Coordinates of N, CA and C in Angstrom, one line a residue:
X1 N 13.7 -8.6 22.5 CA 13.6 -9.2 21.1 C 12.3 -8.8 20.5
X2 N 12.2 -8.4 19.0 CA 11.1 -8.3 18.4 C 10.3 -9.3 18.1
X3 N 9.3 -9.6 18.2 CA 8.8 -11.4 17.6 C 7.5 -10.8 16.7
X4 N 7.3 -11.0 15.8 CA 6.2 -10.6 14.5 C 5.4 -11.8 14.8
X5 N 4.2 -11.9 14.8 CA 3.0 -12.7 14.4 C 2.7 -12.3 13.0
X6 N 2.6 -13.1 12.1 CA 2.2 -12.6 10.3 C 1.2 -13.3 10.8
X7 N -0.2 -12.8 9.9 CA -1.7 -13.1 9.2 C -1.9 -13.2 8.3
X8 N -1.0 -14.0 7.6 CA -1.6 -14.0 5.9 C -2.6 -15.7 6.0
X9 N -3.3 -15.4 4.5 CA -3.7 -16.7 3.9 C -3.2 -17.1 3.3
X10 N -2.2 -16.8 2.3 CA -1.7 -17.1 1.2 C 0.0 -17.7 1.5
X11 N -0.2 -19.2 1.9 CA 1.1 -19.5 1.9 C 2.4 -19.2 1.2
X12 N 2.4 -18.9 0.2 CA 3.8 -18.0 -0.6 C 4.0 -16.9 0.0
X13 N 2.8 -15.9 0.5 CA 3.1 -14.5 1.2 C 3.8 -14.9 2.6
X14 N 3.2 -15.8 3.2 CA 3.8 -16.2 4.8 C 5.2 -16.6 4.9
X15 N 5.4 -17.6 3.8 CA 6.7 -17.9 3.5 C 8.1 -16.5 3.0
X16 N 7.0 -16.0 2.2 CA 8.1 -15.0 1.5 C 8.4 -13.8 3.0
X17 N 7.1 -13.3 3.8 CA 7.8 -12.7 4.7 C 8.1 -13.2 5.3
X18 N 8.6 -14.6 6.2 CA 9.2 -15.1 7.1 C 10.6 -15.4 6.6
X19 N 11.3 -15.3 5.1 CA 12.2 -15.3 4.9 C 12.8 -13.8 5.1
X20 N 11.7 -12.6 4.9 CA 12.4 -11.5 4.3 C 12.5 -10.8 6.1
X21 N 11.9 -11.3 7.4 CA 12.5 -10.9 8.6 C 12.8 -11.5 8.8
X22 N 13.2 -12.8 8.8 CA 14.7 -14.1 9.2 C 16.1 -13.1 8.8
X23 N 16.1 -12.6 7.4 CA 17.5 -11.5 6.6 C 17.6 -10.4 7.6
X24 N 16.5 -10.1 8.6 CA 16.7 -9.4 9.5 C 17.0 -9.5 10.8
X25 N 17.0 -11.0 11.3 CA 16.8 -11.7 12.2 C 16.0 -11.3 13.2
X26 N 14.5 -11.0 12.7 CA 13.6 -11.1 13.1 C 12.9 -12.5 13.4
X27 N 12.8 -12.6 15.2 CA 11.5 -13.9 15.3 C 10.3 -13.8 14.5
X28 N 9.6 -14.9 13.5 CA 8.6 -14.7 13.5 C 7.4 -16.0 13.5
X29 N 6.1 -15.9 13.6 CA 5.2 -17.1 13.6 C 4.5 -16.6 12.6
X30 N 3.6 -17.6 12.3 CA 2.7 -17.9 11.3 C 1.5 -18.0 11.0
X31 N 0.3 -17.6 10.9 CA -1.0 -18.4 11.3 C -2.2 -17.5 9.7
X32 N -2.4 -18.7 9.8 CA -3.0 -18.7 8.2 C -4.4 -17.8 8.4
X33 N -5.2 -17.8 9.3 CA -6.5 -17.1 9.4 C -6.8 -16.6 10.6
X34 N -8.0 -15.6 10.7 CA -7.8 -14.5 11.7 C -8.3 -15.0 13.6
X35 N -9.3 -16.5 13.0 CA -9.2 -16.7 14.1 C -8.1 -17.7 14.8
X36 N -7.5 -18.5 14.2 CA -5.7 -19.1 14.4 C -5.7 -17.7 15.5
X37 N -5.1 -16.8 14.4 CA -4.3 -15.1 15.1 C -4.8 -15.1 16.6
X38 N -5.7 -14.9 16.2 CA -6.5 -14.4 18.1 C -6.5 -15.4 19.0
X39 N -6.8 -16.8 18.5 CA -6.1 -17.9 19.7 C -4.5 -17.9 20.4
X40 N -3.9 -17.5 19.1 CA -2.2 -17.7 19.4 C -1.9 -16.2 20.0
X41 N -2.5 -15.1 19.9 CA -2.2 -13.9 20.3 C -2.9 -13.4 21.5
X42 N -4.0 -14.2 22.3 CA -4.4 -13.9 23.1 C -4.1 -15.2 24.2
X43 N -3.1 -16.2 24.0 CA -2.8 -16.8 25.1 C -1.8 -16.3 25.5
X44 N -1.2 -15.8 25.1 CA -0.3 -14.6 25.9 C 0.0 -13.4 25.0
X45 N -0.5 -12.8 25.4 CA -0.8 -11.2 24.7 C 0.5 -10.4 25.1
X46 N 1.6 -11.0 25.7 CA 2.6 -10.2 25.8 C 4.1 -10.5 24.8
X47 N 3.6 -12.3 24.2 CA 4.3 -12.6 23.0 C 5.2 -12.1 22.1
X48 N 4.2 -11.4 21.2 CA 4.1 -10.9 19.9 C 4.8 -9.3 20.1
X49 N 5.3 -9.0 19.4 CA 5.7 -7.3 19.9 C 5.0 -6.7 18.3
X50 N 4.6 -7.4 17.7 CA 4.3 -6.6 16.8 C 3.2 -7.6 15.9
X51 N 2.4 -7.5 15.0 CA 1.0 -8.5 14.2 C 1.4 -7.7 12.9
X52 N 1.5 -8.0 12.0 CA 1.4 -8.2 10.2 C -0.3 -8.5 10.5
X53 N -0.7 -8.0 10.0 CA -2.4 -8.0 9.9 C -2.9 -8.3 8.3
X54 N -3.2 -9.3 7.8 CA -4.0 -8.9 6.5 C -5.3 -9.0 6.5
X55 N -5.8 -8.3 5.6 CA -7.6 -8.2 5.5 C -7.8 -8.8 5.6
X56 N -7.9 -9.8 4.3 CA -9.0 -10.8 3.9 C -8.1 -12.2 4.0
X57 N -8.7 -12.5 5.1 CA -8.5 -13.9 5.6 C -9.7 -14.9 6.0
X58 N -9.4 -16.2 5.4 CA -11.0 -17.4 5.8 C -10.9 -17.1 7.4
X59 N -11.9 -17.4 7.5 CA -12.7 -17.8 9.0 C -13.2 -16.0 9.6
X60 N -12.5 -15.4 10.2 CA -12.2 -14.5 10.5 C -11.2 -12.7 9.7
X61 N -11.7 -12.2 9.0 CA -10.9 -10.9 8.9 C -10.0 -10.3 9.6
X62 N -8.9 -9.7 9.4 CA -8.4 -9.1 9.8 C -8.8 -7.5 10.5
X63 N -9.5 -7.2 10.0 CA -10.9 -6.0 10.5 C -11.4 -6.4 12.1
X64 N -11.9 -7.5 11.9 CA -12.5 -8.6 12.7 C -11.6 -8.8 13.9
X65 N -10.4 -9.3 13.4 CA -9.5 -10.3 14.6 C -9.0 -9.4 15.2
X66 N -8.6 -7.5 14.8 CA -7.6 -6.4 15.2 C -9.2 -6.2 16.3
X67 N -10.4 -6.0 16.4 CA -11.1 -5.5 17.0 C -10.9 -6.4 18.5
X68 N -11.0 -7.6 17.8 CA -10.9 -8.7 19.2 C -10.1 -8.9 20.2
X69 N -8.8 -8.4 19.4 CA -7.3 -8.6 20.2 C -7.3 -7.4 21.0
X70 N -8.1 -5.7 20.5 CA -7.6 -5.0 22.0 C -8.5 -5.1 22.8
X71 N -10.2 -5.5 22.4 CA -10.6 -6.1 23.3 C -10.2 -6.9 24.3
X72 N -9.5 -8.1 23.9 CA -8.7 -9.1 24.8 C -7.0 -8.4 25.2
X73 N -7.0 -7.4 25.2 CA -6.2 -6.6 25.7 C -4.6 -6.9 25.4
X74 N -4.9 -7.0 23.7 CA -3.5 -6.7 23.3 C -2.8 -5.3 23.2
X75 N -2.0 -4.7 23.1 CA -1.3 -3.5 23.7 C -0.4 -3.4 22.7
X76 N 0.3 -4.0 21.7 CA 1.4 -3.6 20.8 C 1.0 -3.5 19.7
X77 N 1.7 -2.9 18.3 CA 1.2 -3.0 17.1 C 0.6 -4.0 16.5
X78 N -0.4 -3.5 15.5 CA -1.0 -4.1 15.1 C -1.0 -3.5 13.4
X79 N -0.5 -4.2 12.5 CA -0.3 -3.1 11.0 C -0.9 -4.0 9.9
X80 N -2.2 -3.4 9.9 CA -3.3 -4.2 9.1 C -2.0 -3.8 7.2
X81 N -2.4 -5.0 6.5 CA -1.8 -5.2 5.7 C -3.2 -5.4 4.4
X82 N -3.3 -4.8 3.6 CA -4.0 -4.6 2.7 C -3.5 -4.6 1.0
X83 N -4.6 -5.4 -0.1 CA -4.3 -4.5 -1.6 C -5.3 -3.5 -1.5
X84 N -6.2 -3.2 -0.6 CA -7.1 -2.2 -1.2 C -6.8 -0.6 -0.7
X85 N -6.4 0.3 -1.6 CA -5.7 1.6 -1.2 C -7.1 2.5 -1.2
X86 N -8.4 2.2 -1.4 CA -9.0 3.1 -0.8 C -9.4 3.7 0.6
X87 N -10.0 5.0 0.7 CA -9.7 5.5 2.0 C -10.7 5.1 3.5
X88 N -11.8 4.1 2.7 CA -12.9 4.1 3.7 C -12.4 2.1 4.4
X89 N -11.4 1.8 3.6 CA -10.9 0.7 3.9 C -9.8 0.7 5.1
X90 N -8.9 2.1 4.5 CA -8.0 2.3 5.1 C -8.7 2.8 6.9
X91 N -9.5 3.5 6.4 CA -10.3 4.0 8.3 C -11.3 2.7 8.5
X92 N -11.2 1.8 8.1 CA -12.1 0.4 9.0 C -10.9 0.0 9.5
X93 N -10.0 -0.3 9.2 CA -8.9 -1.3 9.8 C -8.1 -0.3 11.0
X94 N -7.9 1.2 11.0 CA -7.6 1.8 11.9 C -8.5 2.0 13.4
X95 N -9.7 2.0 12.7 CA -11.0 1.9 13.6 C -11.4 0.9 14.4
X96 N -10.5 -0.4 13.2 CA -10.9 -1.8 14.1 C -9.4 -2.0 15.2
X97 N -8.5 -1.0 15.3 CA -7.3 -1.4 16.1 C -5.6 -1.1 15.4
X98 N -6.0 -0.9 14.4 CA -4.6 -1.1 13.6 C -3.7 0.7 14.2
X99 N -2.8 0.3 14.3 CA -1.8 1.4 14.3 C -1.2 2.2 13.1
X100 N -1.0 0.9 11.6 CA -0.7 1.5 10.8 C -1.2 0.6 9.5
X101 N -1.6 1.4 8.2 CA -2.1 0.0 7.2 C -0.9 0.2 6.5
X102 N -0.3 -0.8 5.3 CA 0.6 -1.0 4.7 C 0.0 -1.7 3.7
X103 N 0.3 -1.4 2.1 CA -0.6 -1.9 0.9 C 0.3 -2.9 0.6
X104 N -0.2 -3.9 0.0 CA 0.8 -4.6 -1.0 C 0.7 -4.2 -2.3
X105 N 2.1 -5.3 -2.6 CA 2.8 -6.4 -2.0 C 3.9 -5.0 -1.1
X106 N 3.9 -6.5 0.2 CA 5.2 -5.5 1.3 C 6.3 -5.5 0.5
X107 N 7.2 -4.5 0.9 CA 8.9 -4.4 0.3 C 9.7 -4.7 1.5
X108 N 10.8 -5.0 1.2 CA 11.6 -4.8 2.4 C 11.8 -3.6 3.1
X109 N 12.3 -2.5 1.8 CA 11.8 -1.2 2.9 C 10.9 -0.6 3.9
X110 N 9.8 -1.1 3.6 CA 8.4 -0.8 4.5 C 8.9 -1.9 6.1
X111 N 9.4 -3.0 5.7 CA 9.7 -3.8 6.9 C 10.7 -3.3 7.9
X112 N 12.1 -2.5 7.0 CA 12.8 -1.9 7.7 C 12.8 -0.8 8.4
X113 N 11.9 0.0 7.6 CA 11.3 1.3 8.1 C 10.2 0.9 9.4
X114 N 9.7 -0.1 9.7 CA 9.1 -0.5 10.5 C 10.2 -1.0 11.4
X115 N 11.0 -1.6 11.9 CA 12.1 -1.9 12.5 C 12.6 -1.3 12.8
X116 N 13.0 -0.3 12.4 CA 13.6 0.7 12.8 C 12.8 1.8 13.9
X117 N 11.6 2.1 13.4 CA 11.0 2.7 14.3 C 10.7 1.9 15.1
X118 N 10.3 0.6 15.7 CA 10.1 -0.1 16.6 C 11.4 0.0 17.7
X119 N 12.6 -0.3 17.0 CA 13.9 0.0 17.3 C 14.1 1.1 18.7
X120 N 13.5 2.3 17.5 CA 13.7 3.4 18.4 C 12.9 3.6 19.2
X121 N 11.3 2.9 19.4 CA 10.5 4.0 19.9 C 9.6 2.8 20.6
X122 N 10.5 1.6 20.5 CA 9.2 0.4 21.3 C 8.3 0.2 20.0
X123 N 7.2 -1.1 21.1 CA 6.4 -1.6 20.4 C 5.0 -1.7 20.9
X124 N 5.1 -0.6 22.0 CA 3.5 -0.2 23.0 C 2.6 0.6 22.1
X125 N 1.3 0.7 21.5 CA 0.9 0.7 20.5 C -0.1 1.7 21.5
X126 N -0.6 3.1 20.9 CA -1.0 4.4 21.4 C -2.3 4.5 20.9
X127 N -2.7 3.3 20.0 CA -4.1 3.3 19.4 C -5.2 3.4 20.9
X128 N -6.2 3.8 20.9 CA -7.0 4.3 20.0 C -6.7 6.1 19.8
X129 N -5.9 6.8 20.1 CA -5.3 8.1 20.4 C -4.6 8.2 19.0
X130 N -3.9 7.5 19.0 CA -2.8 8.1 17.8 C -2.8 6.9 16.7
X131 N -2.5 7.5 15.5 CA -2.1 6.0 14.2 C -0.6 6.7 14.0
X132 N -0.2 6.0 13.2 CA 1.3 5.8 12.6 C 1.1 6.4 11.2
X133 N 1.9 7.4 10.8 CA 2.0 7.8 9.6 C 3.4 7.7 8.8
X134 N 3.6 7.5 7.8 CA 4.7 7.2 7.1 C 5.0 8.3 6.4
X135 N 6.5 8.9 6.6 CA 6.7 10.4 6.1 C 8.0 9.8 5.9
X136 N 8.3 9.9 4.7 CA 9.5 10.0 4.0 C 10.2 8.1 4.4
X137 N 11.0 8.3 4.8 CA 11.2 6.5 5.2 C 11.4 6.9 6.8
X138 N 10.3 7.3 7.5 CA 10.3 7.5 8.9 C 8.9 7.0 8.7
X139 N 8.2 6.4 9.9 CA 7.0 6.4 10.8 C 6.8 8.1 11.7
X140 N 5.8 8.0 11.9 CA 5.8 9.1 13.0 C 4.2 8.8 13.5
X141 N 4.0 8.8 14.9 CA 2.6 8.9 15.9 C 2.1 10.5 15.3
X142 N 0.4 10.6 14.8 CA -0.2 11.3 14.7 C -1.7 11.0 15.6
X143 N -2.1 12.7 15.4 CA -3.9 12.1 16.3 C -4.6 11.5 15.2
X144 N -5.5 10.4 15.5 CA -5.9 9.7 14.3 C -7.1 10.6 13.7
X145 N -7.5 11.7 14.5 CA -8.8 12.7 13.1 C -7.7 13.6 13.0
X146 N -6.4 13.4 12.7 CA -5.8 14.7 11.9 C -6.0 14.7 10.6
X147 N -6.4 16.1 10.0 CA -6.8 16.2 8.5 C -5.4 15.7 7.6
X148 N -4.1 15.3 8.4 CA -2.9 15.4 8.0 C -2.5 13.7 7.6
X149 N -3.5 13.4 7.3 CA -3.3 11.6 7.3 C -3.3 11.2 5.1
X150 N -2.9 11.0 5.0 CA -2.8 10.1 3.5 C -2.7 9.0 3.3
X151 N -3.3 8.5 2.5 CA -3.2 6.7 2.3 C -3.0 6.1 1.4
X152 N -2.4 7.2 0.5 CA -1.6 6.8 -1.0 C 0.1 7.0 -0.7

């Protein structure tokens, strides 16, 4: 079974994706800030098959909490969730652990495009080696200094 951990702060966002992977019957939990996340994600690190990551969260960042969790030896995705589409933002969050960043606001397609690959391909996370690129409504594993990476 898939089980999502979401990171938002923004209670409307938590609620609205916990509605929009319920339509998919997706498990999912909740935790409002980054260090919540890393308490609830590192008492059992085999939980979660997948983390919704957002940036900017009180107490702790999402920059912050992705560095701590592979430290504390989490092993599945981790998909830092961002508004900021620049590219030096987009390589902190990859740098700090993420497998894949995803801009807002999420769509449902980006969720099911993410489902789907999870689907097929598991949820064992190849970081620090490879990130996740989005080509067409597929994911696909790339090396993360490929010149072949875009973040628009």
């Amino acid at each position: 079974m898939i089980a999502f951990d979401v990171l938002e702060d923004v209670e409307m966002n938590r609620k609205m994706l916990k509605m929009l992977l319920g339509k998919e019957g997706v498990a999912s939990e909740m935790a409002e800030n980054g260090q919540i996340a890393l308490d609830m994600v590192l008492s059992d690190v085999d939980k979660y098959s997948i983390l919704l990551m957002d940036n900017h969260m009180p107490v702790m960042n999402g920059v912050e909490a992705s560095k701590r969790l592979r430290i504390g030896g989490y092993k599945n995705l981790i998909v830092g969730v961002t508004g900021n589409v620049l590219e030096d933002d987009v390589s902190e969050f990859l740098a700090a652990g993420a497998d894949l960043v995803m801009f807002k606001p999420l769509k449902m397609a980006q969720l099911s495009t993410l489902l789907t690959f999870m689907d097929e391909n598991g949820s064992t996370s190849m970081w620090p080696f490879k990130v996740l690129k989005q080509v067409s409504n597929t994911l696909e594993w790339v090396d993360e200094n490929s010149d072949d990476l875009e973040w628009r």
